[in-house]
Amino acid sequence: MTLATLAAERSLGFDVARVRADFPCLQQTIHGRPLVFLDTAASAQKPRPVIDELARMLREDYANIHRGIYDLSQRATDRHEAAREKVRGLLNAAEACEIVFTRNATEGINLVAQSFVRPRVRQGDQVLITAMEHHANIVPWQLLGAQCGLELVVAPINDAGELLLDEFEALLSPRTKLVSLAWVSNALGTVNPVEDVIELAHDRGIPVLLDAAQAVQHLPVDVRALDCEFLVFSGHKLYGPSGIGALYGKADLLAAMPPYQGGGEMISSVSFAGTEFNDIPYKFEAGTPAIEAAVALGTAIDYVQALGLADIAAHEAALLAYATRALQQVPGLQIVGTARHKCSVLSFVMDQAHPQDIGTLLDLDGIAVRTGQHCAQPAIERLGHSATARASLGLYNTQDDIDALVASLRRIAAMF
Ligand SMILES: Cc1ncc(COP(=O)(O)O)c(C=O)c1O
């Protein structure tokens, strides 16, 4: 399906059968069974327009960017910067210079840790996170703890996996240098009340970093309406290539921050006596970037926007409700993470069967789920488990996928 056709058909509603046809990887069999892909939270499959754009970029428009005066380099530069503009549009940022290309969400958080928080920290200052964070939003702060005495403070969650907002508020203090939290938990599926969190933090003059790694592919995002200071995401979870992601930061904050890494591209002039840095966002983009991946991320953004993020969200919400009801009927199965506001993720455990065994047996039926701690060990342990199996939904999943999962889980339940 072309992007133009997609946009034209949007008014006809979300046609998941046609959408699936765009994803070549989904058209295969695994162990003789049609692939049922339920691991989009780890990384999404790629639609044909993204695959084609990646190939076209490498075949026809490839050269290093920002450096050449020759036509090909200028074309590659234009395409790279057009992709930045698409990220700006996706997030509704005010200016393209507020979009820094990174490798992924992880790099975005590390950049904020080292360039925004570290220069402001005095011994005993704090960063406030939640108990449901991905390791990418835990470890960078622990590194800062070792480097400059930053304290990591963790807001608790309840047994359903919901943030306890009153307790969160009570932990905000004059020592809090930043609030950093996942918009959507990758392990539990909880959608955090980020508007409330931002308001509480801003009432005290505390800036907020949103980890939107599990949000941008499921929910419409508007950084100006949210008024968050920073937001990060990864392209590979948004149906784009791996190796590319973005950090949004308010322009005045980015401009005042020191560079994260040094090298080519991030300078305006270099001598052995010293260096003048480039303007934002280039100041934060040292070295040759993932040029073709950025361009193809732009195509992935076109793709989800042509489908409509609100329509994607509605499709996935209906599917999550269907899957939740169906999984609850499987004997001995317990859903881990039962927040009132969830999206995309179903973590579960079963009596007797270890998550590893569940994952292995599902794979024999062609069903791909993730097992373990999902890079969120504290969250899984907080809810009383050492590991879970996790089915996560993308825009291409169907009720048939859920039916296949449930049928297979029923067989596993009977086996143990
Ligand atoms: C909530 C959340 N934050 C951060 C990350 C890190 O993403 P990446 O590995 O692409 O940097 C993930 C990845 O699963 C995630 O789910």
PDB file of N, CA, C and O in Angstrom, residues 257-296:
ATOM      1  N   MET A 257      23.306  23.702  27.342  1.00  0.00           N
ATOM      2  CA  MET A 257      23.971  22.472  27.796  1.00  0.00           C
ATOM      3  C   MET A 257      25.306  22.272  27.094  1.00  0.00           C
ATOM      4  O   MET A 257      25.429  22.567  25.905  1.00  0.00           O
ATOM      5  N   PRO A 258      26.319  21.738  27.785  1.00  0.00           N
ATOM      6  CA  PRO A 258      27.573  21.404  27.116  1.00  0.00           C
ATOM      7  C   PRO A 258      27.378  20.191  26.211  1.00  0.00           C
ATOM      8  O   PRO A 258      26.429  19.426  26.413  1.00  0.00           O
ATOM      9  N   PRO A 259      28.271  19.999  25.227  1.00  0.00           N
ATOM     10  CA  PRO A 259      28.139  18.840  24.340  1.00  0.00           C
ATOM     11  C   PRO A 259      28.246  17.533  25.128  1.00  0.00           C
ATOM     12  O   PRO A 259      28.807  17.501  26.223  1.00  0.00           O
ATOM     13  N   TYR A 260      27.715  16.475  24.526  1.00  0.00           N
ATOM     14  CA  TYR A 260      27.747  15.149  25.147  1.00  0.00           C
ATOM     15  C   TYR A 260      29.004  14.407  24.709  1.00  0.00           C
ATOM     16  O   TYR A 260      29.707  13.809  25.516  1.00  0.00           O
ATOM     17  N   GLN A 261      29.300  14.462  23.423  1.00  0.00           N
ATOM     18  CA  GLN A 261      30.513  13.832  22.895  1.00  0.00           C
ATOM     19  C   GLN A 261      31.212  14.838  21.983  1.00  0.00           C
ATOM     20  O   GLN A 261      30.554  15.709  21.413  1.00  0.00           O
ATOM     21  N   GLY A 262      32.525  14.673  21.850  1.00  0.00           N
ATOM     22  CA  GLY A 262      33.280  15.570  20.980  1.00  0.00           C
ATOM     23  C   GLY A 262      33.673  14.887  19.684  1.00  0.00           C
ATOM     24  O   GLY A 262      33.809  13.663  19.635  1.00  0.00           O
ATOM     25  N   GLY A 263      33.854  15.668  18.627  1.00  0.00           N
ATOM     26  CA  GLY A 263      34.268  15.103  17.341  1.00  0.00           C
ATOM     27  C   GLY A 263      33.869  16.017  16.211  1.00  0.00           C
ATOM     28  O   GLY A 263      33.587  17.202  16.421  1.00  0.00           O
ATOM     29  N   GLY A 264      33.808  15.438  15.011  1.00  0.00           N
ATOM     30  CA  GLY A 264      33.375  16.202  13.852  1.00  0.00           C
ATOM     31  C   GLY A 264      31.895  16.524  13.962  1.00  0.00           C
ATOM     32  O   GLY A 264      31.175  15.952  14.786  1.00  0.00           O
ATOM     33  N   GLU A 265      31.444  17.475  13.151  1.00  0.00           N
ATOM     34  CA  GLU A 265      30.023  17.864  13.059  1.00  0.00           C
ATOM     35  C   GLU A 265      29.552  18.742  14.214  1.00  0.00           C
ATOM     36  O   GLU A 265      28.702  19.587  14.029  1.00  0.00           O
ATOM     37  N   MET A 266      30.089  18.494  15.429  1.00  0.00           N
ATOM     38  CA  MET A 266      29.537  19.223  16.583  1.00  0.00           C
ATOM     39  C   MET A 266      30.303  20.516  16.845  1.00  0.00           C
ATOM     40  O   MET A 266      30.047  21.189  17.835  1.00  0.00           O
ATOM     41  N   ILE A 267      31.207  20.852  15.926  1.00  0.00           N
ATOM     42  CA  ILE A 267      32.042  22.041  16.126  1.00  0.00           C
ATOM     43  C   ILE A 267      31.747  23.090  15.054  1.00  0.00           C
ATOM     44  O   ILE A 267      31.223  22.780  13.990  1.00  0.00           O
ATOM     45  N   SER A 268      32.083  24.348  15.365  1.00  0.00           N
ATOM     46  CA  SER A 268      32.082  25.332  14.277  1.00  0.00           C
ATOM     47  C   SER A 268      33.515  25.733  13.954  1.00  0.00           C
ATOM     48  O   SER A 268      33.810  26.140  12.835  1.00  0.00           O
ATOM     49  N   SER A 269      34.422  25.609  14.917  1.00  0.00           N
ATOM     50  CA  SER A 269      35.830  25.895  14.633  1.00  0.00           C
ATOM     51  C   SER A 269      36.712  25.187  15.666  1.00  0.00           C
ATOM     52  O   SER A 269      36.365  25.125  16.844  1.00  0.00           O
ATOM     53  N   VAL A 270      37.819  24.639  15.183  1.00  0.00           N
ATOM     54  CA  VAL A 270      38.708  23.889  16.074  1.00  0.00           C
ATOM     55  C   VAL A 270      40.136  24.374  15.910  1.00  0.00           C
ATOM     56  O   VAL A 270      40.631  24.528  14.787  1.00  0.00           O
ATOM     57  N   SER A 271      40.801  24.639  17.006  1.00  0.00           N
ATOM     58  CA  SER A 271      42.249  24.827  16.980  1.00  0.00           C
ATOM     59  C   SER A 271      42.796  24.075  18.183  1.00  0.00           C
ATOM     60  O   SER A 271      42.029  23.645  19.050  1.00  0.00           O
ATOM     61  N   PHE A 272      44.108  23.933  18.241  1.00  0.00           N
ATOM     62  CA  PHE A 272      44.665  23.223  19.392  1.00  0.00           C
ATOM     63  C   PHE A 272      44.468  24.017  20.680  1.00  0.00           C
ATOM     64  O   PHE A 272      44.500  23.466  21.766  1.00  0.00           O
ATOM     65  N   ALA A 273      44.221  25.305  20.531  1.00  0.00           N
ATOM     66  CA  ALA A 273      43.989  26.123  21.732  1.00  0.00           C
ATOM     67  C   ALA A 273      42.580  25.925  22.275  1.00  0.00           C
ATOM     68  O   ALA A 273      42.330  26.135  23.455  1.00  0.00           O
ATOM     69  N   GLY A 274      41.654  25.542  21.411  1.00  0.00           N
ATOM     70  CA  GLY A 274      40.279  25.383  21.895  1.00  0.00           C
ATOM     71  C   GLY A 274      39.299  25.226  20.738  1.00  0.00           C
ATOM     72  O   GLY A 274      39.683  25.360  19.565  1.00  0.00           O
ATOM     73  N   THR A 275      38.049  24.978  21.082  1.00  0.00           N
ATOM     74  CA  THR A 275      37.035  24.664  20.076  1.00  0.00           C
ATOM     75  C   THR A 275      35.770  25.464  20.325  1.00  0.00           C
ATOM     76  O   THR A 275      35.362  25.638  21.473  1.00  0.00           O
ATOM     77  N   GLU A 276      35.189  25.950  19.222  1.00  0.00           N
ATOM     78  CA  GLU A 276      33.854  26.549  19.341  1.00  0.00           C
ATOM     79  C   GLU A 276      32.844  25.520  18.855  1.00  0.00           C
ATOM     80  O   GLU A 276      33.038  24.890  17.812  1.00  0.00           O
ATOM     81  N   PHE A 277      31.785  25.399  19.604  1.00  0.00           N
ATOM     82  CA  PHE A 277      30.815  24.361  19.276  1.00  0.00           C
ATOM     83  C   PHE A 277      29.786  24.867  18.284  1.00  0.00           C
ATOM     84  O   PHE A 277      29.510  26.060  18.192  1.00  0.00           O
ATOM     85  N   ASN A 278      29.224  23.910  17.577  1.00  0.00           N
ATOM     86  CA  ASN A 278      28.177  24.184  16.599  1.00  0.00           C
ATOM     87  C   ASN A 278      26.876  24.583  17.318  1.00  0.00           C
ATOM     88  O   ASN A 278      26.755  24.441  18.531  1.00  0.00           O
ATOM     89  N   ASP A 279      25.910  25.040  16.540  1.00  0.00           N
ATOM     90  CA  ASP A 279      24.591  25.351  17.103  1.00  0.00           C
ATOM     91  C   ASP A 279      23.849  24.056  17.419  1.00  0.00           C
ATOM     92  O   ASP A 279      24.238  22.974  16.971  1.00  0.00           O
ATOM     93  N   ILE A 280      22.740  24.188  18.164  1.00  0.00           N
ATOM     94  CA  ILE A 280      21.879  23.022  18.371  1.00  0.00           C
ATOM     95  C   ILE A 280      21.110  22.760  17.080  1.00  0.00           C
ATOM     96  O   ILE A 280      20.826  23.689  16.337  1.00  0.00           O
ATOM     97  N   PRO A 281      20.808  21.541  16.739  1.00  0.00           N
ATOM     98  CA  PRO A 281      21.069  20.310  17.490  1.00  0.00           C
ATOM     99  C   PRO A 281      22.436  19.694  17.210  1.00  0.00           C
ATOM    100  O   PRO A 281      22.820  18.728  17.846  1.00  0.00           O
ATOM    101  N   TYR A 282      23.177  20.299  16.243  1.00  0.00           N
ATOM    102  CA  TYR A 282      24.397  19.626  15.746  1.00  0.00           C
ATOM    103  C   TYR A 282      25.463  19.486  16.835  1.00  0.00           C
ATOM    104  O   TYR A 282      26.293  18.581  16.790  1.00  0.00           O
ATOM    105  N   LYS A 283      25.402  20.409  17.807  1.00  0.00           N
ATOM    106  CA  LYS A 283      26.344  20.356  18.931  1.00  0.00           C
ATOM    107  C   LYS A 283      26.305  19.000  19.633  1.00  0.00           C
ATOM    108  O   LYS A 283      27.272  18.578  20.263  1.00  0.00           O
ATOM    109  N   PHE A 284      25.162  18.315  19.514  1.00  0.00           N
ATOM    110  CA  PHE A 284      24.999  17.028  20.201  1.00  0.00           C
ATOM    111  C   PHE A 284      25.110  15.836  19.243  1.00  0.00           C
ATOM    112  O   PHE A 284      24.776  14.719  19.618  1.00  0.00           O
ATOM    113  N   GLU A 285      25.530  16.095  18.009  1.00  0.00           N
ATOM    114  CA  GLU A 285      25.562  14.996  17.027  1.00  0.00           C
ATOM    115  C   GLU A 285      26.981  14.823  16.504  1.00  0.00           C
ATOM    116  O   GLU A 285      27.273  15.071  15.329  1.00  0.00           O
ATOM    117  N   ALA A 286      27.875  14.384  17.386  1.00  0.00           N
ATOM    118  CA  ALA A 286      29.283  14.222  17.008  1.00  0.00           C
ATOM    119  C   ALA A 286      29.448  13.033  16.065  1.00  0.00           C
ATOM    120  O   ALA A 286      28.863  11.977  16.276  1.00  0.00           O
ATOM    121  N   GLY A 287      30.250  13.230  15.026  1.00  0.00           N
ATOM    122  CA  GLY A 287      30.570  12.124  14.108  1.00  0.00           C
ATOM    123  C   GLY A 287      29.494  11.896  13.071  1.00  0.00           C
ATOM    124  O   GLY A 287      28.428  12.516  13.087  1.00  0.00           O
ATOM    125  N   THR A 288      29.785  10.970  12.158  1.00  0.00           N
ATOM    126  CA  THR A 288      28.823  10.665  11.085  1.00  0.00           C
ATOM    127  C   THR A 288      27.617   9.944  11.672  1.00  0.00           C
ATOM    128  O   THR A 288      27.772   8.925  12.344  1.00  0.00           O
ATOM    129  N   PRO A 289      26.425  10.468  11.441  1.00  0.00           N
ATOM    130  CA  PRO A 289      25.241   9.829  12.028  1.00  0.00           C
ATOM    131  C   PRO A 289      24.737   8.653  11.192  1.00  0.00           C
ATOM    132  O   PRO A 289      25.290   8.348  10.138  1.00  0.00           O
ATOM    133  N   ALA A 290      23.663   8.049  11.664  1.00  0.00           N
ATOM    134  CA  ALA A 290      23.021   6.944  10.933  1.00  0.00           C
ATOM    135  C   ALA A 290      22.125   7.562   9.855  1.00  0.00           C
ATOM    136  O   ALA A 290      20.898   7.667  10.008  1.00  0.00           O
ATOM    137  N   ILE A 291      22.755   7.986   8.761  1.00  0.00           N
ATOM    138  CA  ILE A 291      22.082   8.836   7.761  1.00  0.00           C
ATOM    139  C   ILE A 291      20.845   8.144   7.178  1.00  0.00           C
ATOM    140  O   ILE A 291      19.731   8.682   7.219  1.00  0.00           O
ATOM    141  N   GLU A 292      21.065   6.942   6.627  1.00  0.00           N
ATOM    142  CA  GLU A 292      19.947   6.253   5.965  1.00  0.00           C
ATOM    143  C   GLU A 292      18.873   5.836   6.977  1.00  0.00           C
ATOM    144  O   GLU A 292      17.678   5.816   6.667  1.00  0.00           O
ATOM    145  N   ALA A 293      19.305   5.543   8.208  1.00  0.00           N
ATOM    146  CA  ALA A 293      18.324   5.146   9.230  1.00  0.00           C
ATOM    147  C   ALA A 293      17.445   6.333   9.606  1.00  0.00           C
ATOM    148  O   ALA A 293      16.235   6.185   9.807  1.00  0.00           O
ATOM    149  N   ALA A 294      18.039   7.525   9.681  1.00  0.00           N
ATOM    150  CA  ALA A 294      17.242   8.714  10.002  1.00  0.00           C
ATOM    151  C   ALA A 294      16.200   8.951   8.906  1.00  0.00           C
ATOM    152  O   ALA A 294      15.024   9.238   9.199  1.00  0.00           O
ATOM    153  N   VAL A 295      16.634   8.826   7.654  1.00  0.00           N
ATOM    154  CA  VAL A 295      15.703   9.054   6.533  1.00  0.00           C
ATOM    155  C   VAL A 295      14.560   8.037   6.584  1.00  0.00           C
ATOM    156  O   VAL A 295      13.376   8.382   6.441  1.00  0.00           O
ATOM    157  N   ALA A 296      14.908   6.767   6.843  1.00  0.00           N
ATOM    158  CA  ALA A 296      13.870   5.731   6.890  1.00  0.00           C
ATOM    159  C   ALA A 296      12.984   5.888   8.128  1.00  0.00           C
ATOM    160  O   ALA A 296      11.803   5.520   8.096  1.00  0.00           O
TER     161      ALA A 296
END
